Amino acid sequence: MSLQQQEIRASGYKSKQRMKAAVFVEPGRIVIEDKPVPDISPLDALIRITTTTICGTDVHILKGEYPVARGLTIGHEPVGVIEKLGSAVSGFTEGQRVIAGAITPSGHSMACLCGCASQDGAGTRHGFKAMGGWKFGNTIDGSQAEYLLVPDAMANLAPVPDELTDEQVLMCPDIMSTGFSGAERGRVRIGDIVAVFAQGPIGLCATAGARLMGATRIIAVESVDTRKSIARQLGADDVVDFTAGNVVDEIMRLTDGRGVDVAIEALGRQETFEAALRVLRPGGTLSSLGVYSGDLKIPLDAFAAGLGDHTLVTTLCPGGKERMTRLMNVVASGRVDLRPLVTHRFKLEDIEQAYDLFSNQRDGVLKVAIMP
Ligand SMILES: [Zn+2]
């Protein structure tokens, strides 16, 4: 063990029994509170957070649009150092730099074993639970804290290569995994035309993912100038501004009336879902990433009365250590650089300011880095 690792152990878990954490109090209030450092069970790990961030989903929680328990620590995007391993965990060492996915599947439920680990239902009757893999900042304490308990550590800890910085891997746990999955689940093929609706952090990653999958024409839909230019850096060939005219007409014009092979929805609204369906070529795929807050309507004409050979897929961020390792390999290869997405940096104790900036989308913010 290195001197630095010894210092981490000496200064960390044993002496520091309490920690700062960003806690949901009531709608409109996420505040820093003092909490106990979590105790861990044999299969868990405790990690000391070195960098984390705020997700759009956390803003839904802040606003009371997605209910969580009062007192829960928020956040699901951890980068840190292993502070303590449960007695049954092998294959990792204390002091190792790691990330864990936003989604932490058990690895042993029926859902995990049939390839839909995000719907992990470990402990339920049939082993499937909608969104059951999403635990951090949802059903257990999350990552906007000094320390984080990672459940089922052997399925979820992914060592960070030494040459990668925290900020380089900060998008792997959620944004990058989710955005890429929009392209993967849409089964983008070499030579495809792809439209990506909205270029927030997830839409930008969907654009980058579509390029990696082999799309040769990517049409991004966005109105904010900074997002338009990052979309172009990450692979968009055309950017359609929805404030400048009818998006569907413009995409059909750009494709000579053909439509796109895959449309990725990355906002979660009726208008974008419907537009994504309307720009599909017959037999195309709508890959939906958005989190919707109301019933969706599927227009009969765009749906070809149910006879259009369309494929509609939805995805919850893939997690687990294999996925995280794969995404870090993408970062290490230099094929995608998501550092431009980190626009602001805050100390954990100033996270309320960070929430204020991020939730009001001020000052060109895309993602904030939060450091305890
Ligand atoms: Zn998220």
mmCIF file of C-alpha atoms and ligand atoms in Angstrom:
data_model
loop_
_atom_site.group_PDB
_atom_site.id
_atom_site.type_symbol
_atom_site.label_atom_id
_atom_site.label_comp_id
_atom_site.label_asym_id
_atom_site.label_seq_id
_atom_site.Cartn_x
_atom_site.Cartn_y
_atom_site.Cartn_z
ATOM 1 C CA MET A 1 0.000 0.000 0.000
ATOM 2 C CA SER A 2 1.388 3.430 -0.940
ATOM 3 C CA LEU A 3 1.945 6.197 1.570
ATOM 4 C CA GLN A 4 -0.926 8.123 -0.025
ATOM 5 C CA GLN A 5 -3.251 5.128 0.353
ATOM 6 C CA GLN A 6 -2.202 4.775 3.981
ATOM 7 C CA GLU A 7 -3.023 8.438 4.514
ATOM 8 C CA ILE A 8 -6.419 7.976 2.880
ATOM 9 C CA ARG A 9 -7.176 5.090 5.216
ATOM 10 C CA ALA A 10 -5.802 6.886 8.223
ATOM 11 C CA SER A 11 -7.680 10.119 7.583
ATOM 12 C CA GLY A 12 -10.838 8.561 6.238
ATOM 13 C CA TYR A 13 -13.248 5.965 7.468
ATOM 14 C CA LYS A 14 -12.105 5.394 11.015
ATOM 15 C CA SER A 15 -11.643 8.926 12.232
ATOM 16 C CA LYS A 16 -14.315 10.578 10.142
ATOM 17 C CA GLN A 17 -17.600 9.113 11.248
ATOM 18 C CA ARG A 18 -19.720 11.939 9.932
ATOM 19 C CA MET A 19 -19.829 13.508 6.503
ATOM 20 C CA LYS A 20 -21.430 16.272 4.459
ATOM 21 C CA ALA A 21 -24.185 15.235 2.064
ATOM 22 C CA ALA A 22 -26.717 16.983 -0.204
ATOM 23 C CA VAL A 23 -30.077 15.889 1.143
ATOM 24 C CA PHE A 24 -33.635 16.216 -0.195
ATOM 25 C CA VAL A 25 -35.718 17.987 2.436
ATOM 26 C CA GLU A 26 -38.898 18.982 0.592
ATOM 27 C CA PRO A 27 -39.808 20.201 -2.915
ATOM 28 C CA GLY A 28 -37.598 23.197 -3.687
ATOM 29 C CA ARG A 29 -35.027 22.302 -1.016
ATOM 30 C CA ILE A 30 -31.898 20.192 -1.349
ATOM 31 C CA VAL A 31 -29.465 21.254 1.375
ATOM 32 C CA ILE A 32 -26.097 20.207 2.796
ATOM 33 C CA GLU A 33 -26.491 18.229 5.995
ATOM 34 C CA ASP A 34 -24.251 16.355 8.364
ATOM 35 C CA LYS A 35 -24.893 12.578 8.218
ATOM 36 C CA PRO A 36 -23.163 9.459 9.479
ATOM 37 C CA VAL A 37 -20.672 7.826 7.106
ATOM 38 C CA PRO A 38 -22.533 4.662 5.958
ATOM 39 C CA ASP A 39 -21.733 1.281 7.512
ATOM 40 C CA ILE A 40 -21.146 -1.387 4.913
ATOM 41 C CA SER A 41 -22.252 -5.010 4.617
ATOM 42 C CA PRO A 42 -20.010 -7.827 3.326
ATOM 43 C CA LEU A 43 -20.963 -7.325 -0.346
ATOM 44 C CA ASP A 44 -20.715 -3.507 -0.340
ATOM 45 C CA ALA A 45 -17.900 -1.002 -0.742
ATOM 46 C CA LEU A 46 -17.496 2.446 0.725
ATOM 47 C CA ILE A 47 -16.005 4.973 -1.624
ATOM 48 C CA ARG A 48 -14.712 8.433 -0.833
ATOM 49 C CA ILE A 49 -16.135 10.710 -3.492
ATOM 50 C CA THR A 50 -13.601 12.859 -5.322
ATOM 51 C CA THR A 51 -15.901 14.238 -8.066
ATOM 52 C CA THR A 52 -19.614 14.001 -8.773
ATOM 53 C CA THR A 53 -22.213 16.005 -10.669
ATOM 54 C CA ILE A 54 -25.882 17.002 -10.884
ATOM 55 C CA CYS A 55 -28.252 15.325 -13.365
ATOM 56 C CA GLY A 56 -31.469 16.641 -14.893
ATOM 57 C CA THR A 57 -33.205 13.891 -12.933
ATOM 58 C CA ASP A 58 -31.943 15.479 -9.698
ATOM 59 C CA VAL A 59 -33.664 18.687 -10.764
ATOM 60 C CA HIS A 60 -36.928 16.738 -11.160
ATOM 61 C CA ILE A 61 -36.364 15.529 -7.577
ATOM 62 C CA LEU A 62 -35.604 19.066 -6.379
ATOM 63 C CA LYS A 63 -38.828 20.341 -7.929
ATOM 64 C CA GLY A 64 -40.848 17.522 -6.374
ATOM 65 C CA GLU A 65 -41.695 16.068 -9.802
ATOM 66 C CA TYR A 66 -40.045 12.749 -8.936
ATOM 67 C CA PRO A 67 -40.737 11.723 -5.332
ATOM 68 C CA VAL A 68 -37.965 10.450 -3.067
ATOM 69 C CA ALA A 69 -37.815 10.002 0.699
ATOM 70 C CA ARG A 70 -37.164 13.023 2.858
ATOM 71 C CA GLY A 71 -33.571 12.906 4.111
ATOM 72 C CA LEU A 72 -32.261 10.918 1.142
ATOM 73 C CA THR A 73 -28.845 11.909 -0.221
ATOM 74 C CA ILE A 74 -29.210 12.830 -3.912
ATOM 75 C CA GLY A 75 -26.883 12.060 -6.835
ATOM 76 C CA HIS A 76 -26.002 9.048 -8.960
ATOM 77 C CA GLU A 77 -22.756 9.909 -10.776
ATOM 78 C CA PRO A 78 -19.790 8.930 -8.569
ATOM 79 C CA VAL A 79 -16.042 9.147 -9.147
ATOM 80 C CA GLY A 80 -13.949 8.283 -6.103
ATOM 81 C CA VAL A 81 -11.464 6.135 -4.231
ATOM 82 C CA ILE A 82 -12.228 2.859 -2.455
ATOM 83 C CA GLU A 83 -12.180 3.636 1.257
ATOM 84 C CA LYS A 84 -13.320 0.259 2.566
ATOM 85 C CA LEU A 85 -14.297 -3.057 1.027
ATOM 86 C CA GLY A 86 -16.902 -5.412 2.467
ATOM 87 C CA SER A 87 -15.459 -8.641 3.854
ATOM 88 C CA ALA A 88 -16.810 -10.736 0.943
ATOM 89 C CA VAL A 89 -15.583 -8.430 -1.828
ATOM 90 C CA SER A 90 -12.534 -9.576 -3.779
ATOM 91 C CA GLY A 91 -10.748 -8.351 -6.874
ATOM 92 C CA PHE A 92 -10.326 -4.735 -5.715
ATOM 93 C CA THR A 93 -8.010 -2.927 -3.312
ATOM 94 C CA GLU A 94 -8.621 -0.115 -0.891
ATOM 95 C CA GLY A 95 -7.189 3.122 -2.237
ATOM 96 C CA GLN A 96 -8.051 2.226 -5.864
ATOM 97 C CA ARG A 97 -9.702 4.926 -8.011
ATOM 98 C CA VAL A 98 -13.084 3.781 -9.258
ATOM 99 C CA ILE A 99 -16.378 4.813 -10.737
ATOM 100 C CA ALA A 100 -19.737 3.097 -10.368
ATOM 101 C CA GLY A 101 -22.649 3.435 -12.752
ATOM 102 C CA ALA A 102 -25.748 5.473 -11.946
ATOM 103 C CA ILE A 103 -27.474 2.117 -12.206
ATOM 104 C CA THR A 104 -26.076 -0.532 -9.862
ATOM 105 C CA PRO A 105 -27.508 -3.924 -10.831
ATOM 106 C CA SER A 106 -27.143 -6.790 -8.360
ATOM 107 C CA GLY A 107 -25.758 -9.020 -11.105
ATOM 108 C CA HIS A 108 -27.798 -12.035 -9.972
ATOM 109 C CA SER A 109 -31.489 -11.214 -10.519
ATOM 110 C CA MET A 110 -33.529 -12.685 -13.360
ATOM 111 C CA ALA A 111 -33.498 -9.247 -15.009
ATOM 112 C CA CYS A 112 -29.696 -9.064 -14.849
ATOM 113 C CA LEU A 113 -29.300 -12.581 -16.177
ATOM 114 C CA CYS A 114 -31.629 -11.985 -19.104
ATOM 115 C CA GLY A 115 -29.842 -8.838 -20.212
ATOM 116 C CA CYS A 116 -31.973 -6.028 -18.822
ATOM 117 C CA ALA A 117 -30.033 -5.266 -15.665
ATOM 118 C CA SER A 118 -31.448 -1.743 -15.318
ATOM 119 C CA GLN A 119 -34.780 -3.404 -14.450
ATOM 120 C CA ASP A 120 -33.051 -5.380 -11.676
ATOM 121 C CA GLY A 121 -35.541 -7.027 -9.349
ATOM 122 C CA ALA A 122 -33.248 -8.802 -6.885
ATOM 123 C CA GLY A 123 -35.388 -9.899 -3.961
ATOM 124 C CA THR A 124 -38.717 -9.596 -5.788
ATOM 125 C CA ARG A 125 -40.897 -12.570 -6.646
ATOM 126 C CA HIS A 126 -39.955 -12.818 -10.303
ATOM 127 C CA GLY A 127 -36.687 -10.901 -10.284
ATOM 128 C CA PHE A 128 -37.826 -7.960 -12.402
ATOM 129 C CA LYS A 129 -38.620 -4.451 -11.163
ATOM 130 C CA ALA A 130 -39.202 -1.421 -13.379
ATOM 131 C CA MET A 131 -36.206 0.923 -12.919
ATOM 132 C CA GLY A 132 -35.077 -1.337 -10.059
ATOM 133 C CA GLY A 133 -31.410 -0.958 -10.971
ATOM 134 C CA TRP A 134 -31.546 2.762 -10.175
ATOM 135 C CA LYS A 135 -30.679 2.873 -6.485
ATOM 136 C CA PHE A 136 -28.282 5.828 -5.836
ATOM 137 C CA GLY A 137 -30.250 8.932 -4.928
ATOM 138 C CA ASN A 138 -33.501 7.055 -5.549
ATOM 139 C CA THR A 139 -33.886 4.154 -3.121
ATOM 140 C CA ILE A 140 -30.528 4.414 -1.260
ATOM 141 C CA ASP A 141 -28.271 7.381 -0.418
ATOM 142 C CA GLY A 142 -26.531 8.883 -3.420
ATOM 143 C CA SER A 143 -23.217 10.373 -4.512
ATOM 144 C CA GLN A 144 -23.532 14.085 -3.669
ATOM 145 C CA ALA A 145 -21.695 13.424 -0.417
ATOM 146 C CA GLU A 146 -18.211 12.833 0.945
ATOM 147 C CA TYR A 147 -18.771 9.060 1.084
ATOM 148 C CA LEU A 148 -20.971 6.615 -0.819
ATOM 149 C CA LEU A 149 -21.997 3.017 -0.154
ATOM 150 C CA VAL A 150 -21.809 1.019 -3.390
ATOM 151 C CA PRO A 151 -24.066 -2.066 -3.208
ATOM 152 C CA ASP A 152 -23.016 -5.352 -4.846
ATOM 153 C CA ALA A 153 -19.530 -3.923 -5.198
ATOM 154 C CA MET A 154 -18.130 -6.781 -7.302
ATOM 155 C CA ALA A 155 -20.739 -6.145 -10.001
ATOM 156 C CA ASN A 156 -20.404 -2.380 -9.878
ATOM 157 C CA LEU A 157 -16.940 -1.011 -9.098
ATOM 158 C CA ALA A 158 -14.915 -0.187 -12.200
ATOM 159 C CA PRO A 159 -11.255 0.862 -11.754
ATOM 160 C CA VAL A 160 -10.300 4.120 -13.479
ATOM 161 C CA PRO A 161 -7.141 3.959 -15.635
ATOM 162 C CA ASP A 162 -4.376 6.153 -14.116
ATOM 163 C CA GLU A 163 -4.099 8.329 -17.209
ATOM 164 C CA LEU A 164 -7.718 9.492 -17.056
ATOM 165 C CA THR A 165 -8.747 12.429 -14.880
ATOM 166 C CA ASP A 166 -11.911 12.531 -12.783
ATOM 167 C CA GLU A 167 -13.546 14.954 -15.206
ATOM 168 C CA GLN A 168 -12.765 12.711 -18.175
ATOM 169 C CA VAL A 169 -14.730 9.855 -16.631
ATOM 170 C CA LEU A 170 -17.391 11.918 -14.848
ATOM 171 C CA MET A 171 -19.895 11.407 -17.682
ATOM 172 C CA CYS A 172 -19.481 7.607 -17.777
ATOM 173 C CA PRO A 173 -21.832 6.689 -14.886
ATOM 174 C CA ASP A 174 -24.913 8.255 -16.474
ATOM 175 C CA ILE A 175 -24.854 10.792 -19.306
ATOM 176 C CA MET A 176 -22.490 8.949 -21.620
ATOM 177 C CA SER A 177 -23.985 5.540 -20.871
ATOM 178 C CA THR A 178 -27.521 6.832 -21.424
ATOM 179 C CA GLY A 179 -26.756 8.889 -24.521
ATOM 180 C CA PHE A 180 -24.758 6.112 -26.185
ATOM 181 C CA SER A 181 -27.513 3.620 -25.368
ATOM 182 C CA GLY A 182 -29.935 5.714 -27.434
ATOM 183 C CA ALA A 183 -27.826 4.946 -30.494
ATOM 184 C CA GLU A 184 -27.085 1.351 -29.484
ATOM 185 C CA ARG A 185 -30.699 0.446 -28.718
ATOM 186 C CA GLY A 186 -31.759 2.216 -31.925
ATOM 187 C CA ARG A 187 -29.377 -0.197 -33.691
ATOM 188 C CA VAL A 188 -27.746 2.512 -35.731
ATOM 189 C CA ARG A 189 -25.997 0.954 -38.707
ATOM 190 C CA ILE A 190 -23.040 2.094 -40.829
ATOM 191 C CA GLY A 191 -24.360 4.594 -43.330
ATOM 192 C CA ASP A 192 -27.529 5.492 -41.412
ATOM 193 C CA ILE A 193 -29.150 8.893 -41.248
ATOM 194 C CA VAL A 194 -29.947 9.703 -37.625
ATOM 195 C CA ALA A 195 -31.869 12.587 -36.049
ATOM 196 C CA VAL A 196 -31.283 13.468 -32.390
ATOM 197 C CA PHE A 197 -33.943 15.573 -30.715
ATOM 198 C CA ALA A 198 -32.439 17.985 -28.160
ATOM 199 C CA GLN A 199 -28.753 18.529 -27.460
ATOM 200 C CA GLY A 200 -28.617 18.694 -23.709
ATOM 201 C CA PRO A 201 -25.902 16.532 -22.130
ATOM 202 C CA ILE A 202 -27.721 13.277 -22.981
ATOM 203 C CA GLY A 203 -28.631 14.326 -26.515
ATOM 204 C CA LEU A 204 -25.036 15.399 -27.127
ATOM 205 C CA CYS A 205 -23.852 11.956 -26.006
ATOM 206 C CA ALA A 206 -26.474 10.360 -28.268
ATOM 207 C CA THR A 207 -25.010 12.371 -31.156
ATOM 208 C CA ALA A 208 -21.505 11.182 -30.271
ATOM 209 C CA GLY A 209 -22.823 7.614 -29.918
ATOM 210 C CA ALA A 210 -24.529 7.708 -33.317
ATOM 211 C CA ARG A 211 -21.248 8.725 -34.915
ATOM 212 C CA LEU A 212 -19.377 5.919 -33.146
ATOM 213 C CA MET A 213 -22.027 3.437 -34.336
ATOM 214 C CA GLY A 214 -21.388 4.442 -37.930
ATOM 215 C CA ALA A 215 -24.101 6.953 -38.830
ATOM 216 C CA THR A 216 -22.892 9.006 -41.746
ATOM 217 C CA ARG A 217 -25.398 11.806 -41.460
ATOM 218 C CA ILE A 218 -26.520 13.114 -38.091
ATOM 219 C CA ILE A 219 -29.156 15.811 -37.807
ATOM 220 C CA ALA A 220 -29.257 17.431 -34.366
ATOM 221 C CA VAL A 221 -32.248 19.467 -33.195
ATOM 222 C CA GLU A 222 -31.337 22.362 -30.874
ATOM 223 C CA SER A 223 -31.792 26.114 -30.469
ATOM 224 C CA VAL A 224 -29.025 27.132 -28.027
ATOM 225 C CA ASP A 225 -25.857 28.319 -29.813
ATOM 226 C CA THR A 226 -23.269 26.750 -27.475
ATOM 227 C CA ARG A 227 -25.067 23.401 -27.644
ATOM 228 C CA LYS A 228 -25.268 23.641 -31.432
ATOM 229 C CA SER A 229 -21.525 24.080 -31.693
ATOM 230 C CA ILE A 230 -20.719 21.229 -29.283
ATOM 231 C CA ALA A 231 -23.172 19.040 -31.247
ATOM 232 C CA ARG A 232 -21.108 19.741 -34.378
ATOM 233 C CA GLN A 233 -17.859 18.914 -32.519
ATOM 234 C CA LEU A 234 -19.352 15.590 -31.396
ATOM 235 C CA GLY A 235 -20.607 14.538 -34.808
ATOM 236 C CA ALA A 236 -23.691 16.458 -35.981
ATOM 237 C CA ASP A 237 -23.608 17.262 -39.706
ATOM 238 C CA ASP A 238 -26.687 19.486 -39.633
ATOM 239 C CA VAL A 239 -28.299 21.350 -36.772
ATOM 240 C CA VAL A 240 -31.984 22.193 -37.072
ATOM 241 C CA ASP A 241 -33.197 25.050 -34.870
ATOM 242 C CA PHE A 242 -36.779 24.348 -33.812
ATOM 243 C CA THR A 243 -37.351 28.036 -33.098
ATOM 244 C CA ALA A 244 -36.676 28.876 -36.757
ATOM 245 C CA GLY A 245 -39.411 26.783 -38.355
ATOM 246 C CA ASN A 246 -41.115 23.399 -38.524
ATOM 247 C CA VAL A 247 -38.577 20.745 -37.501
ATOM 248 C CA VAL A 248 -40.333 17.873 -39.264
ATOM 249 C CA ASP A 249 -40.535 19.784 -42.555
ATOM 250 C CA GLU A 250 -36.888 20.792 -42.276
ATOM 251 C CA ILE A 251 -35.643 17.249 -41.580
ATOM 252 C CA MET A 252 -37.760 15.861 -44.429
ATOM 253 C CA ARG A 253 -36.300 18.568 -46.694
ATOM 254 C CA LEU A 254 -32.739 17.714 -45.605
ATOM 255 C CA THR A 255 -33.378 14.025 -46.396
ATOM 256 C CA ASP A 256 -35.090 14.729 -49.729
ATOM 257 C CA GLY A 257 -38.390 13.460 -48.355
ATOM 258 C CA ARG A 258 -36.968 10.085 -47.294
ATOM 259 C CA GLY A 259 -36.832 10.497 -43.545
ATOM 260 C CA VAL A 260 -34.255 9.132 -41.099
ATOM 261 C CA ASP A 261 -33.354 5.542 -40.227
ATOM 262 C CA VAL A 262 -33.200 6.203 -36.504
ATOM 263 C CA ALA A 263 -34.670 9.094 -34.503
ATOM 264 C CA ILE A 264 -33.402 9.504 -30.936
ATOM 265 C CA GLU A 265 -35.633 11.390 -28.511
ATOM 266 C CA ALA A 266 -33.582 12.968 -25.693
ATOM 267 C CA LEU A 267 -35.959 15.415 -24.040
ATOM 268 C CA GLY A 268 -39.101 13.638 -22.841
ATOM 269 C CA ARG A 269 -41.923 15.706 -24.335
ATOM 270 C CA GLN A 270 -44.925 14.912 -26.529
ATOM 271 C CA GLU A 271 -43.746 17.369 -29.224
ATOM 272 C CA THR A 272 -40.299 15.814 -29.589
ATOM 273 C CA PHE A 273 -41.603 12.238 -29.384
ATOM 274 C CA GLU A 274 -44.159 12.987 -32.079
ATOM 275 C CA ALA A 275 -41.653 14.807 -34.292
ATOM 276 C CA ALA A 276 -39.232 11.877 -33.914
ATOM 277 C CA LEU A 277 -41.960 9.518 -35.129
ATOM 278 C CA ARG A 278 -42.896 11.806 -38.029
ATOM 279 C CA VAL A 279 -39.338 12.018 -39.424
ATOM 280 C CA LEU A 280 -38.814 8.230 -39.492
ATOM 281 C CA ARG A 281 -38.615 6.506 -42.833
ATOM 282 C CA PRO A 282 -41.028 3.554 -43.101
ATOM 283 C CA GLY A 283 -39.580 0.734 -40.983
ATOM 284 C CA GLY A 284 -37.394 3.137 -39.002
ATOM 285 C CA THR A 285 -36.604 3.056 -35.298
ATOM 286 C CA LEU A 286 -37.587 5.573 -32.639
ATOM 287 C CA SER A 287 -35.177 5.269 -29.724
ATOM 288 C CA SER A 288 -36.561 7.120 -26.734
ATOM 289 C CA LEU A 289 -34.317 8.325 -23.889
ATOM 290 C CA GLY A 290 -36.474 11.121 -22.459
ATOM 291 C CA VAL A 291 -38.152 10.952 -19.060
ATOM 292 C CA TYR A 292 -41.819 11.779 -19.692
ATOM 293 C CA SER A 293 -44.098 13.368 -17.151
ATOM 294 C CA GLY A 294 -47.458 12.767 -18.865
ATOM 295 C CA ASP A 295 -49.260 10.334 -21.167
ATOM 296 C CA LEU A 296 -47.925 10.133 -24.717
ATOM 297 C CA LYS A 297 -50.178 10.202 -27.767
ATOM 298 C CA ILE A 298 -49.193 8.361 -30.924
ATOM 299 C CA PRO A 299 -50.730 10.036 -33.969
ATOM 300 C CA LEU A 300 -52.402 7.549 -36.305
ATOM 301 C CA ASP A 301 -50.949 8.954 -39.541
ATOM 302 C CA ALA A 302 -47.352 9.076 -38.286
ATOM 303 C CA PHE A 303 -47.794 5.522 -36.988
ATOM 304 C CA ALA A 304 -49.121 4.331 -40.366
ATOM 305 C CA ALA A 305 -52.149 2.982 -38.491
ATOM 306 C CA GLY A 306 -49.879 0.420 -36.846
ATOM 307 C CA LEU A 307 -48.634 -1.033 -40.153
ATOM 308 C CA GLY A 308 -45.412 0.957 -40.641
ATOM 309 C CA ASP A 309 -42.908 -1.648 -39.409
ATOM 310 C CA HIS A 310 -41.690 0.931 -36.895
ATOM 311 C CA THR A 311 -39.589 -0.097 -33.919
ATOM 312 C CA LEU A 312 -40.043 1.850 -30.686
ATOM 313 C CA VAL A 313 -37.482 1.271 -27.941
ATOM 314 C CA THR A 314 -36.917 2.835 -24.531
ATOM 315 C CA THR A 315 -33.833 2.566 -22.351
ATOM 316 C CA LEU A 316 -32.765 3.222 -18.786
ATOM 317 C CA CYS A 317 -29.049 3.972 -18.508
ATOM 318 C CA PRO A 318 -27.033 0.721 -18.638
ATOM 319 C CA GLY A 319 -24.833 0.304 -15.539
ATOM 320 C CA GLY A 320 -22.500 -2.276 -14.008
ATOM 321 C CA LYS A 321 -18.715 -2.594 -14.121
ATOM 322 C CA GLU A 322 -18.450 -4.054 -17.617
ATOM 323 C CA ARG A 323 -20.394 -1.132 -19.089
ATOM 324 C CA MET A 324 -18.336 1.413 -17.128
ATOM 325 C CA THR A 325 -15.071 -0.203 -18.248
ATOM 326 C CA ARG A 326 -16.246 -0.172 -21.860
ATOM 327 C CA LEU A 327 -17.120 3.537 -21.666
ATOM 328 C CA MET A 328 -13.786 4.416 -20.047
ATOM 329 C CA ASN A 329 -12.084 2.549 -22.909
ATOM 330 C CA VAL A 330 -13.906 4.886 -25.306
ATOM 331 C CA VAL A 331 -12.622 7.914 -23.379
ATOM 332 C CA ALA A 332 -9.067 6.507 -23.220
ATOM 333 C CA SER A 333 -9.098 5.875 -26.979
ATOM 334 C CA GLY A 334 -9.643 9.586 -27.608
ATOM 335 C CA ARG A 335 -12.534 8.859 -29.965
ATOM 336 C CA VAL A 336 -14.898 10.976 -27.895
ATOM 337 C CA ASP A 337 -13.951 13.896 -25.673
ATOM 338 C CA LEU A 338 -16.768 14.958 -23.381
ATOM 339 C CA ARG A 339 -14.728 17.437 -21.348
ATOM 340 C CA PRO A 340 -16.445 20.420 -23.035
ATOM 341 C CA LEU A 341 -19.623 19.324 -21.250
ATOM 342 C CA VAL A 342 -18.175 20.249 -17.859
ATOM 343 C CA THR A 343 -18.786 23.998 -17.844
ATOM 344 C CA HIS A 344 -18.780 24.851 -14.108
ATOM 345 C CA ARG A 345 -17.097 23.625 -10.922
ATOM 346 C CA PHE A 346 -18.306 23.843 -7.315
ATOM 347 C CA LYS A 347 -17.309 22.619 -3.869
ATOM 348 C CA LEU A 348 -19.809 20.194 -2.339
ATOM 349 C CA GLU A 349 -20.611 22.733 0.384
ATOM 350 C CA ASP A 350 -21.713 25.164 -2.359
ATOM 351 C CA ILE A 351 -23.962 22.645 -4.100
ATOM 352 C CA GLU A 352 -27.090 24.713 -3.474
ATOM 353 C CA GLN A 353 -25.606 27.399 -5.760
ATOM 354 C CA ALA A 354 -24.809 24.679 -8.281
ATOM 355 C CA TYR A 355 -28.429 23.456 -8.198
ATOM 356 C CA ASP A 356 -29.635 27.023 -8.669
ATOM 357 C CA LEU A 357 -27.384 27.546 -11.715
ATOM 358 C CA PHE A 358 -28.083 24.117 -13.233
ATOM 359 C CA SER A 359 -31.847 24.037 -12.668
ATOM 360 C CA ASN A 360 -32.264 27.516 -14.148
ATOM 361 C CA GLN A 361 -29.884 26.702 -17.034
ATOM 362 C CA ARG A 362 -27.980 29.957 -16.541
ATOM 363 C CA ASP A 363 -24.610 31.009 -17.884
ATOM 364 C CA GLY A 364 -24.429 28.352 -20.633
ATOM 365 C CA VAL A 365 -24.256 25.508 -18.105
ATOM 366 C CA LEU A 366 -24.152 21.945 -19.422
ATOM 367 C CA LYS A 367 -22.739 19.895 -16.531
ATOM 368 C CA VAL A 368 -21.243 20.970 -13.213
ATOM 369 C CA ALA A 369 -18.387 19.167 -11.453
ATOM 370 C CA ILE A 370 -18.906 18.899 -7.690
ATOM 371 C CA MET A 371 -15.894 18.236 -5.487
ATOM 372 C CA PRO A 372 -16.083 17.427 -1.773
HETATM 373 ZN ZN ZN B 1 -29.111 10.955 -14.268
#
